[in-house]
mmCIF file of C-alpha atoms and ligand atoms in Angstrom:
data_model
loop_
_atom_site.group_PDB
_atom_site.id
_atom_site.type_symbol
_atom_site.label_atom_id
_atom_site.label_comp_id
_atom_site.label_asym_id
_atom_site.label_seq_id
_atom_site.Cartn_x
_atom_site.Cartn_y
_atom_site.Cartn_z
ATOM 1 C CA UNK A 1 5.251 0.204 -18.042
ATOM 2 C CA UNK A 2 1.961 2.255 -18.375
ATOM 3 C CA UNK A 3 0.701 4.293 -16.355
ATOM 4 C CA UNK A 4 -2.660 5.368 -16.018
ATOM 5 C CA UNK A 5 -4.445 7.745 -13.135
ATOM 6 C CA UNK A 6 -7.568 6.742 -11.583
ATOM 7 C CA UNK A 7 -7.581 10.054 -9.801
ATOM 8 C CA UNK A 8 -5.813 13.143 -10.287
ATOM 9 C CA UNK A 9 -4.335 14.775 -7.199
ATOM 10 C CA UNK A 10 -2.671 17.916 -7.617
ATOM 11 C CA UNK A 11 -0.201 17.918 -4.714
ATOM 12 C CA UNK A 12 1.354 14.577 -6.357
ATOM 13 C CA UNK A 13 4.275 16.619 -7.650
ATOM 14 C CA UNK A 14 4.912 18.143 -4.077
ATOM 15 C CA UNK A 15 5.220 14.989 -2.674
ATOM 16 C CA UNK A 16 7.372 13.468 -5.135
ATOM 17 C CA UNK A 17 10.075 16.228 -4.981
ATOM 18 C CA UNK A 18 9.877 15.786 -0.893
ATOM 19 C CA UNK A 19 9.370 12.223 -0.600
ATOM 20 C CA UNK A 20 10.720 10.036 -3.653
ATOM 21 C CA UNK A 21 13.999 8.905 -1.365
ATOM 22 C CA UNK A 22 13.834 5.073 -2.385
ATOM 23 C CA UNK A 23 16.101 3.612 -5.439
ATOM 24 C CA UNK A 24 14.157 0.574 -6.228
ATOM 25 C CA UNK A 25 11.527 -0.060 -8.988
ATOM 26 C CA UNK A 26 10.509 2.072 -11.713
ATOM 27 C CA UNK A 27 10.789 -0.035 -15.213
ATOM 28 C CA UNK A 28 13.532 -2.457 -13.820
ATOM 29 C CA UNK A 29 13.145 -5.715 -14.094
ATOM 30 C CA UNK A 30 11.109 -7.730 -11.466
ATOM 31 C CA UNK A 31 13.715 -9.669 -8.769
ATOM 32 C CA UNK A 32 11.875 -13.052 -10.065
ATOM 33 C CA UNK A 33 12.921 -14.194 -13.446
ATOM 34 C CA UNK A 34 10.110 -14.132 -15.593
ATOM 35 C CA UNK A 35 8.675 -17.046 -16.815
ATOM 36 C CA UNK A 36 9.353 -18.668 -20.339
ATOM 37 C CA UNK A 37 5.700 -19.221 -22.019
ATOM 38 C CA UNK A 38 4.345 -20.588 -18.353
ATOM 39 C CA UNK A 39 1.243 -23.360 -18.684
ATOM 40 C CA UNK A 40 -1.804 -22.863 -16.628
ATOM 41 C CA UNK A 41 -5.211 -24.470 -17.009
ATOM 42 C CA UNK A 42 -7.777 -23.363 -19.966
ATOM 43 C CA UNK A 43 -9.946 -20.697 -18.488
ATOM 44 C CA UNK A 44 -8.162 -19.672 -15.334
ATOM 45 C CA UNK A 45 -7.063 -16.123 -14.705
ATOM 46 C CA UNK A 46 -3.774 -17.262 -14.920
ATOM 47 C CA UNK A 47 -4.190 -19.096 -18.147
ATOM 48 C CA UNK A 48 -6.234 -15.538 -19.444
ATOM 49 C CA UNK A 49 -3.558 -13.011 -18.086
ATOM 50 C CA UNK A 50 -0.560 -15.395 -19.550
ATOM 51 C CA UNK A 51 -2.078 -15.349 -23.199
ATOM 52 C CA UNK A 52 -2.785 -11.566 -23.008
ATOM 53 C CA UNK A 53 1.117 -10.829 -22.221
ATOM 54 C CA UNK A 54 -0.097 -7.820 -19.928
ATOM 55 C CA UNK A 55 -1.863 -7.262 -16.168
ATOM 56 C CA UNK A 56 -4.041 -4.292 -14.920
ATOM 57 C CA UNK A 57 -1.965 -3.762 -11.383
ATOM 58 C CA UNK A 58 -4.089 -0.929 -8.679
ATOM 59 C CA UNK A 59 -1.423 0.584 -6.946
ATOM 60 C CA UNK A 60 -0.790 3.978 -5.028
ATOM 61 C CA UNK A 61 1.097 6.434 -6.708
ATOM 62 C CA UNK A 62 1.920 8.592 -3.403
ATOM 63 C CA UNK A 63 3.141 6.428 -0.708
ATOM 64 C CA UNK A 64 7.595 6.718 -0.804
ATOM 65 C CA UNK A 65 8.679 2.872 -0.072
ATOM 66 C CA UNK A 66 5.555 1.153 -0.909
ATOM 67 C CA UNK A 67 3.956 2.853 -4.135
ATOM 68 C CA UNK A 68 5.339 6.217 -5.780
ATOM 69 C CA UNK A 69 5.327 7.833 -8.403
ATOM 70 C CA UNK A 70 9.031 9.052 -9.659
ATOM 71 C CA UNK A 71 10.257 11.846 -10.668
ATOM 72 C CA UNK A 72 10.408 9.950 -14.028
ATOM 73 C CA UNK A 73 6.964 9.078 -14.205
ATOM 74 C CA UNK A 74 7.652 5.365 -13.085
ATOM 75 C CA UNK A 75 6.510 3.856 -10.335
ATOM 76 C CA UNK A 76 8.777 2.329 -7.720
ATOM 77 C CA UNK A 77 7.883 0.442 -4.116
ATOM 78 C CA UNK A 78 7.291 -2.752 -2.431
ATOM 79 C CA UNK A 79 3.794 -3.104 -3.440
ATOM 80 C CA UNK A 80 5.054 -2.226 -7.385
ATOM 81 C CA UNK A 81 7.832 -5.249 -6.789
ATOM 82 C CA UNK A 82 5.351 -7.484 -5.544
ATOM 83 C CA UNK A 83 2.644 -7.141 -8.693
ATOM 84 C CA UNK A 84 6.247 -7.416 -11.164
ATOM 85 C CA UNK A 85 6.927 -10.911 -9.444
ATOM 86 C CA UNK A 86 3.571 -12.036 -9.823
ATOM 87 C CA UNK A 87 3.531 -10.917 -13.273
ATOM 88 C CA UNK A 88 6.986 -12.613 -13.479
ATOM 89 C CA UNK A 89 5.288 -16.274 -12.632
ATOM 90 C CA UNK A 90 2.904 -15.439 -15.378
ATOM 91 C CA UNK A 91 5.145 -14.488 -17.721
ATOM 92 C CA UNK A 92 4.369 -11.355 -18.235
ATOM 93 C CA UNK A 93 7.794 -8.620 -18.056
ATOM 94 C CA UNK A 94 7.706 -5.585 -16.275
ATOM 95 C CA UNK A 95 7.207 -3.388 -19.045
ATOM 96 C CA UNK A 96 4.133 -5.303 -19.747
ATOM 97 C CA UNK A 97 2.238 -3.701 -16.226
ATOM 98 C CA UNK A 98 -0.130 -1.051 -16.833
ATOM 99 C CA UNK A 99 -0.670 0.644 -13.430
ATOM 100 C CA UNK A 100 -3.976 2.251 -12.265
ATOM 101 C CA UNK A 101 -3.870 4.671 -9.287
ATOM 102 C CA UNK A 102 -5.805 3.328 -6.665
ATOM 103 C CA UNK A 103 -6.465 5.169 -3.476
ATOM 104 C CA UNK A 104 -7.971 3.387 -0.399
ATOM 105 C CA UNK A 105 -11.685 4.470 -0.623
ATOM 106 C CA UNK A 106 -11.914 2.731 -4.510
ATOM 107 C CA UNK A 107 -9.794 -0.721 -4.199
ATOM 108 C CA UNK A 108 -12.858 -2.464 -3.539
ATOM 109 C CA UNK A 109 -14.323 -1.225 -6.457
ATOM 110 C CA UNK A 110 -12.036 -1.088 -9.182
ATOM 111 C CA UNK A 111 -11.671 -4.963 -8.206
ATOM 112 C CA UNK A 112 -15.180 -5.503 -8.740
ATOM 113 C CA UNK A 113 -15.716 -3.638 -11.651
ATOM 114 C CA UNK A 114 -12.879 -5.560 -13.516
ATOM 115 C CA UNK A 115 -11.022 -2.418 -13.925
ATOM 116 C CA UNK A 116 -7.644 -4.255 -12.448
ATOM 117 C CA UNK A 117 -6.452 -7.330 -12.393
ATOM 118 C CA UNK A 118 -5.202 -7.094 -9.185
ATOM 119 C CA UNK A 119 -4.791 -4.444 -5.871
ATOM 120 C CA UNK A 120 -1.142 -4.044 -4.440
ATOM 121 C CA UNK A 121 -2.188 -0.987 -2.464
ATOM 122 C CA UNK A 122 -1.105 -1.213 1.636
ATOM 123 C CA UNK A 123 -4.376 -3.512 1.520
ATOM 124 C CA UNK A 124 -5.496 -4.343 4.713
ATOM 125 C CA UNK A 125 -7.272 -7.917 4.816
ATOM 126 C CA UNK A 126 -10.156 -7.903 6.882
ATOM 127 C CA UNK A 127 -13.365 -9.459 7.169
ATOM 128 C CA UNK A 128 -15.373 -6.533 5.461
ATOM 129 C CA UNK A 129 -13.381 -6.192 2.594
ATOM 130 C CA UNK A 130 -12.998 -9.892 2.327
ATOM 131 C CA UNK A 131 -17.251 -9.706 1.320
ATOM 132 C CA UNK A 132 -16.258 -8.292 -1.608
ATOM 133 C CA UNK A 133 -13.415 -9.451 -2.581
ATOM 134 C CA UNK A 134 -10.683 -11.857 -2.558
ATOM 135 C CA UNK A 135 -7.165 -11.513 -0.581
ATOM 136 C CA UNK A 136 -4.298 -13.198 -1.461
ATOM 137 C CA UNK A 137 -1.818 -13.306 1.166
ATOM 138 C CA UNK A 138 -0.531 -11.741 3.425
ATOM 139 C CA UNK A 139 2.822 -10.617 1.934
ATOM 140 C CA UNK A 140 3.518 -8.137 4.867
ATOM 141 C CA UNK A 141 2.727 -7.087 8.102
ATOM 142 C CA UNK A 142 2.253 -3.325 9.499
ATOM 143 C CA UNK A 143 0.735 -1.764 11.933
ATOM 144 C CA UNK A 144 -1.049 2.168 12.970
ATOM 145 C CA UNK A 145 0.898 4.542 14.316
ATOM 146 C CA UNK A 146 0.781 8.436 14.868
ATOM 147 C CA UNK A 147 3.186 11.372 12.840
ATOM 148 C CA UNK A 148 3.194 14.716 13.984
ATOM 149 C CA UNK A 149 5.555 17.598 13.535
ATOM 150 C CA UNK A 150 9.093 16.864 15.192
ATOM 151 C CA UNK A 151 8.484 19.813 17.877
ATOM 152 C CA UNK A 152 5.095 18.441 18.962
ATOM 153 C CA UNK A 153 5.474 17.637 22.244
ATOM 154 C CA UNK A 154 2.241 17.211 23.279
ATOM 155 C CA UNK A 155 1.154 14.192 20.852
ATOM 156 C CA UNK A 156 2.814 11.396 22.556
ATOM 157 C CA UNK A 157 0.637 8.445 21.019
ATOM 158 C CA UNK A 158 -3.517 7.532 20.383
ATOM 159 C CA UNK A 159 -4.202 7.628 24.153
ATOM 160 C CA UNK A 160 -2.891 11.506 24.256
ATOM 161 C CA UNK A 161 -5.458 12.504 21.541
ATOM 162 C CA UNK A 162 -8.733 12.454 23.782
ATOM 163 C CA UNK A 163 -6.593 14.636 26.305
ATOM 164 C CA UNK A 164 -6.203 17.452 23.507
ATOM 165 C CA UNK A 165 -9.067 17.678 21.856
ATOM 166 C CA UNK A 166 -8.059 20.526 19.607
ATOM 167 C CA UNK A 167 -5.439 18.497 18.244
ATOM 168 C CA UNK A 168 -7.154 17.257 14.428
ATOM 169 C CA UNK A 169 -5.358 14.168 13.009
ATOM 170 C CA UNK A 170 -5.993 13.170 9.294
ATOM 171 C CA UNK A 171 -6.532 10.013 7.909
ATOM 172 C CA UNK A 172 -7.764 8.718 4.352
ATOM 173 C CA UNK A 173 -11.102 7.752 3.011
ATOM 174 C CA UNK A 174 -11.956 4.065 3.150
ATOM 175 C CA UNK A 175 -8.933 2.912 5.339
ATOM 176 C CA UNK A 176 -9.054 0.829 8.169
ATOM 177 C CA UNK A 177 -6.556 3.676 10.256
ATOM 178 C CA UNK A 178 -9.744 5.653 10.280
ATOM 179 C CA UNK A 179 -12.023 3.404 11.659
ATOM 180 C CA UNK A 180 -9.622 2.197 14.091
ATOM 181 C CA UNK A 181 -8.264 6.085 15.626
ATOM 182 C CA UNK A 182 -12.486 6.848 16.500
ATOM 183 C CA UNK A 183 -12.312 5.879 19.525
ATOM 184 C CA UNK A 184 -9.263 7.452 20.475
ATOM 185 C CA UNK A 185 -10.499 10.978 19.838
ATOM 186 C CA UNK A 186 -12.630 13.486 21.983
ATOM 187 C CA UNK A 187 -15.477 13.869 19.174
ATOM 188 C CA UNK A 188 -15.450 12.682 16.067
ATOM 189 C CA UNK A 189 -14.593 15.932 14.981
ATOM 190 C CA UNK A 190 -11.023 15.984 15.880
ATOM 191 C CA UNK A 191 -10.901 13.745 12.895
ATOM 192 C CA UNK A 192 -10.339 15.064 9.029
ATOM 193 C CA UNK A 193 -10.502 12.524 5.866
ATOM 194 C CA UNK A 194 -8.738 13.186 2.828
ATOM 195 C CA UNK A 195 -8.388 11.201 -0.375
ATOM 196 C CA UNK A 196 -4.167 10.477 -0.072
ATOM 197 C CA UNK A 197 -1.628 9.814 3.134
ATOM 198 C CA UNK A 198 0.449 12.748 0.816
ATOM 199 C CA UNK A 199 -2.397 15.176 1.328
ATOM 200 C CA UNK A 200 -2.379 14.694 4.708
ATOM 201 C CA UNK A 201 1.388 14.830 5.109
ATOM 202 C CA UNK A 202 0.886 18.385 2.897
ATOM 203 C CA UNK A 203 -2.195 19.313 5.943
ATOM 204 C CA UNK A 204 0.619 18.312 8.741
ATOM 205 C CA UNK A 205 3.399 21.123 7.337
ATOM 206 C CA UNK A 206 0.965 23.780 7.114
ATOM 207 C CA UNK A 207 -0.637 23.763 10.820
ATOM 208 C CA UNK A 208 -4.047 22.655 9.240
ATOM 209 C CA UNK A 209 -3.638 19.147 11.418
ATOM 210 C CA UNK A 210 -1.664 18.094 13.923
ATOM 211 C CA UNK A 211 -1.481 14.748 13.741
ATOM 212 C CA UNK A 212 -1.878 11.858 10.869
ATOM 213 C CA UNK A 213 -2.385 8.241 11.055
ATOM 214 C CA UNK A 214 -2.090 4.969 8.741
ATOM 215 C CA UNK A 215 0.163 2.111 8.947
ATOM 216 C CA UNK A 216 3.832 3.018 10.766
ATOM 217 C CA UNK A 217 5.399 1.943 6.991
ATOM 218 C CA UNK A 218 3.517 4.759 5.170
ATOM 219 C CA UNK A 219 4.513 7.221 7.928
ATOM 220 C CA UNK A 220 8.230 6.090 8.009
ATOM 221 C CA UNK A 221 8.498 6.870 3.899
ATOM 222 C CA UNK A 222 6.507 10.397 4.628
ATOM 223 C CA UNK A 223 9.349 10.563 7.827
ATOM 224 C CA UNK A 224 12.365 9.607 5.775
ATOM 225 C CA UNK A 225 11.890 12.299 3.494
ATOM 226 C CA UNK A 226 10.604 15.482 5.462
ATOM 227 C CA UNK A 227 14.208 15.998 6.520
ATOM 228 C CA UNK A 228 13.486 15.800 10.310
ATOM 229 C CA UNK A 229 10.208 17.820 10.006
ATOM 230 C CA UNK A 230 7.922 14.528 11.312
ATOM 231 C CA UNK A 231 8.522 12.185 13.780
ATOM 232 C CA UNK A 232 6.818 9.208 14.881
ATOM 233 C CA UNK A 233 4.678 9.076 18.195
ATOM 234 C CA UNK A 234 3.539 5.864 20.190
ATOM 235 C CA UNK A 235 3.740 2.428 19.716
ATOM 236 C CA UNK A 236 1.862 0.735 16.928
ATOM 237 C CA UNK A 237 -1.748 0.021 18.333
ATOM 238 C CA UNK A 238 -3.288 -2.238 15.842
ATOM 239 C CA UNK A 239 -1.958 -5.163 12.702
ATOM 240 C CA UNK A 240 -2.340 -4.443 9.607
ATOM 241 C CA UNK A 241 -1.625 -7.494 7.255
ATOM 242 C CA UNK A 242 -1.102 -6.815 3.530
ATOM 243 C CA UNK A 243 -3.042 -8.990 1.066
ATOM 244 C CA UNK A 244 -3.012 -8.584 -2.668
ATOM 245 C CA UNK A 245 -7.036 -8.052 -3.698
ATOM 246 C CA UNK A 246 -8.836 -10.001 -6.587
ATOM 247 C CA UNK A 247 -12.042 -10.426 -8.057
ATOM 248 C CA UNK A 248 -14.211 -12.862 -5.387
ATOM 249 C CA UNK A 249 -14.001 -16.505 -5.422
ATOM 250 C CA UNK A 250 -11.379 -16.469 -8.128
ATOM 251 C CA UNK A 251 -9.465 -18.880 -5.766
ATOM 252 C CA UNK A 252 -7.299 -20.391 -8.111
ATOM 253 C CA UNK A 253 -5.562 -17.119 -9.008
ATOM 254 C CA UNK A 254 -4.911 -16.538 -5.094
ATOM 255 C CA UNK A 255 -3.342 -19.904 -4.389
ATOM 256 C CA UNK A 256 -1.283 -19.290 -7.308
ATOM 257 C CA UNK A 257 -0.587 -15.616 -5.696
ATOM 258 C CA UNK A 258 0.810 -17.076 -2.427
ATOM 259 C CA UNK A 259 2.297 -20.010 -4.259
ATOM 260 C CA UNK A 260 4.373 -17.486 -6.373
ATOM 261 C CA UNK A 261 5.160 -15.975 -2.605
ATOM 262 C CA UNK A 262 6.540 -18.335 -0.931
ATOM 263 C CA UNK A 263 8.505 -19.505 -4.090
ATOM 264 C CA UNK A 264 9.982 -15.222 -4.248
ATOM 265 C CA UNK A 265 10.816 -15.820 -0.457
ATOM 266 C CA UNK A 266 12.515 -19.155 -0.783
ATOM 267 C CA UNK A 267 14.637 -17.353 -3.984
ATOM 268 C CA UNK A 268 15.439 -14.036 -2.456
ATOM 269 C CA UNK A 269 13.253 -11.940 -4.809
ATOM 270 C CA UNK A 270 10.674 -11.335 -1.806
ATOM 271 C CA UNK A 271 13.835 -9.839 0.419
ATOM 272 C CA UNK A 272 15.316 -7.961 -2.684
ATOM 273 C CA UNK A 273 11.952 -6.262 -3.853
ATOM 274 C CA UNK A 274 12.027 -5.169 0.193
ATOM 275 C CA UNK A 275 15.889 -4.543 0.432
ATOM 276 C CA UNK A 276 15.170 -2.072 -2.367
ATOM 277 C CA UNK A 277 12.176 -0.326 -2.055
ATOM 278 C CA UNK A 278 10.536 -0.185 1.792
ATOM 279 C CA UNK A 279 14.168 -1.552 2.771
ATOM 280 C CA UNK A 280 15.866 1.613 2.098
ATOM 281 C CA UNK A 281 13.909 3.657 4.510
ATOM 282 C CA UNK A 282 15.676 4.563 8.212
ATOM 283 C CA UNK A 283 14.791 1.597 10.807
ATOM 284 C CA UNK A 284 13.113 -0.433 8.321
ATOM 285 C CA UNK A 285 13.571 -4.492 9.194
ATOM 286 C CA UNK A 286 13.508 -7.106 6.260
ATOM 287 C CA UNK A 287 10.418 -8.540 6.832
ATOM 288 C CA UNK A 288 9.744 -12.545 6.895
ATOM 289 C CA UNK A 289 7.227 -13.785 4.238
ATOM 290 C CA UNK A 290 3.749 -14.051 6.940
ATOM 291 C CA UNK A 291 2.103 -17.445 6.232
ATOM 292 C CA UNK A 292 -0.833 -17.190 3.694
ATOM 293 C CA UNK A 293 -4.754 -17.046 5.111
ATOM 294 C CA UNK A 294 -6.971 -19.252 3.539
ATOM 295 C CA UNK A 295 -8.157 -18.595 -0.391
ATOM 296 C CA UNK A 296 -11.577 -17.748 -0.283
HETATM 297 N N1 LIG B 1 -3.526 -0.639 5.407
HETATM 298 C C1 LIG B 1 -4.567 0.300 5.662
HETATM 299 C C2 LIG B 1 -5.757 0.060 4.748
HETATM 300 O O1 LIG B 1 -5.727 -0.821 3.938
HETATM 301 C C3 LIG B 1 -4.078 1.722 5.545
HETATM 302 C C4 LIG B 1 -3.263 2.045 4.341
HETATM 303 C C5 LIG B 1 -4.088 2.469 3.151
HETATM 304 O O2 LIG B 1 -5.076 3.194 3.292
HETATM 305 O O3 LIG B 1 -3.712 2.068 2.057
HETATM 306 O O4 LIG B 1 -6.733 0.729 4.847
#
């Protein structure tokens, strides 16, 4: 596996030693048996990425359960099993995955400017992103929800936030969580962006925010391993399906994505990259493969 860092954040090592509580990933091998010398059709991604014996994979590096960075320098999660049993159908071995760090605000782009092959990243589809891009999927299904520190009595969910308008929740750049919180807050200055979920979890311990918000999944991990210092708040108040991004129109390589899917989820590999990665976490419930949106 290689490893290389889109953007360097210097509270990454923080967060690992906190956060890093799940076993699963890192170099092991993917839960789907890779391929023996797979054939694909001359001049499809597939055909392209199979011949080349390696895949660009944009991942996030800080997010316990679904993409971290170890305290090994490997990279374990549910997104990281999902790209190795892709990779798997194309024959490609885990070891063969270099890894980009991709934080929400530059998935789009990294996708577009060929720097990846593909985004495993807590991707939201939706029908902005979907301009750009291609999804693949969905693979999972999540939702927003609200952390705040464990004695916080006073942030009970979104609809509390208008009511204290000194409270400042943080969200990231470029993710759907903070378009969707706006109109939950008194002014859209209770609201603070940064570039990583870890540098808001950092913001949360030290009294500079009181609340954060992205997908309940990315909270639980953050929840897991503060040792009861966060808690969650609230229901979830919006979905949040996972897709795996690609360049636009390649729709060959997508059907071929959720093909490979469903094939992990009628194997087991889809509920043993979960079981032992996002699986791990307290509360967490093996999810069911969702069915796939249209390739487009
Ligand atoms: N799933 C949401 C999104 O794609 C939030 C998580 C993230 O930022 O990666 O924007």
């Amino acid at each position: 596996m290689k490893l290389r860092r889109k953007i360097l954040t210097a509270s990454l090592a923080a967060t690992i030693i906190g956060l890093s509580a799940c076993g699963g990933g890192g170099d092991d091998e993917a839960t789907a048996p890779v391929e023996d010398s797979p054939e694909f059709e001359a001049g499809t991604t597939m055909a392209e990425l199979a011949e080349q014996g390696s895949i660009v994979v944009g991942t996030k590096y800080d997010q316990p359960g679904f993409g971290l960075e170890n305290l090994e320098g490997e990279l374990e999660g549910f997104d990281v099993e999902i790209a190795k049993i892709i990779a798997a159908a194309l024959g490609i071995a885990a070891e063969d995955i270099e890894y980009m760090e991709t934080p929400s605000a530059v998935r789009e782009e990294v996708i577009e400017d060929g720097d990846v092959d593909l985004v495993a990243a807590t991707y939201t589809i939706n029908e902005e992103r979907a301009l750009r891009i291609t999804f693949a999927g969905p693979y999972y299904q999540a939702g927003q929800q609200i952390m705040v520190l464990t004695d916080n009595d006073t942030i009970t969910g979104p609809d509390s936030l208008m009511e204290n308008p000194d409270a400042i929740v943080c969200s990231v750049t470029g993710s759907t969580p903070s378009q969707n919180i706006q109109e939950y807050l008194a002014s859209p200055e209770q609201l603070v962006l940064f570039e990583e979920y870890s540098l808001c979890a950092d913001a949360l311990t030290n009294g500079q925010v009181q609340a954060v918000t992205t997908d309940n999944v990315i909270l639980a991990g953050f929840v897991s391993g503060s040792d009861g210092e966060f808690k969650l708040v609230g229901e979830q108040f919006t979905e949040e399906p996972y897709g795996i991004g690609i360049e636009k129109g390649d729709v060959a390589f997508c059907e071929f994505i959720n093909e490979t899917l469903a094939a992990a989820a009628e194997s087991g590999a889809y509920e043993e990259a979960w079981e032992t990665t996002a699986g791990m976490i307290e509360g967490a419930e093996l999810p069911e493969l969702p069915e796939p949106a249209p390739c487009a």
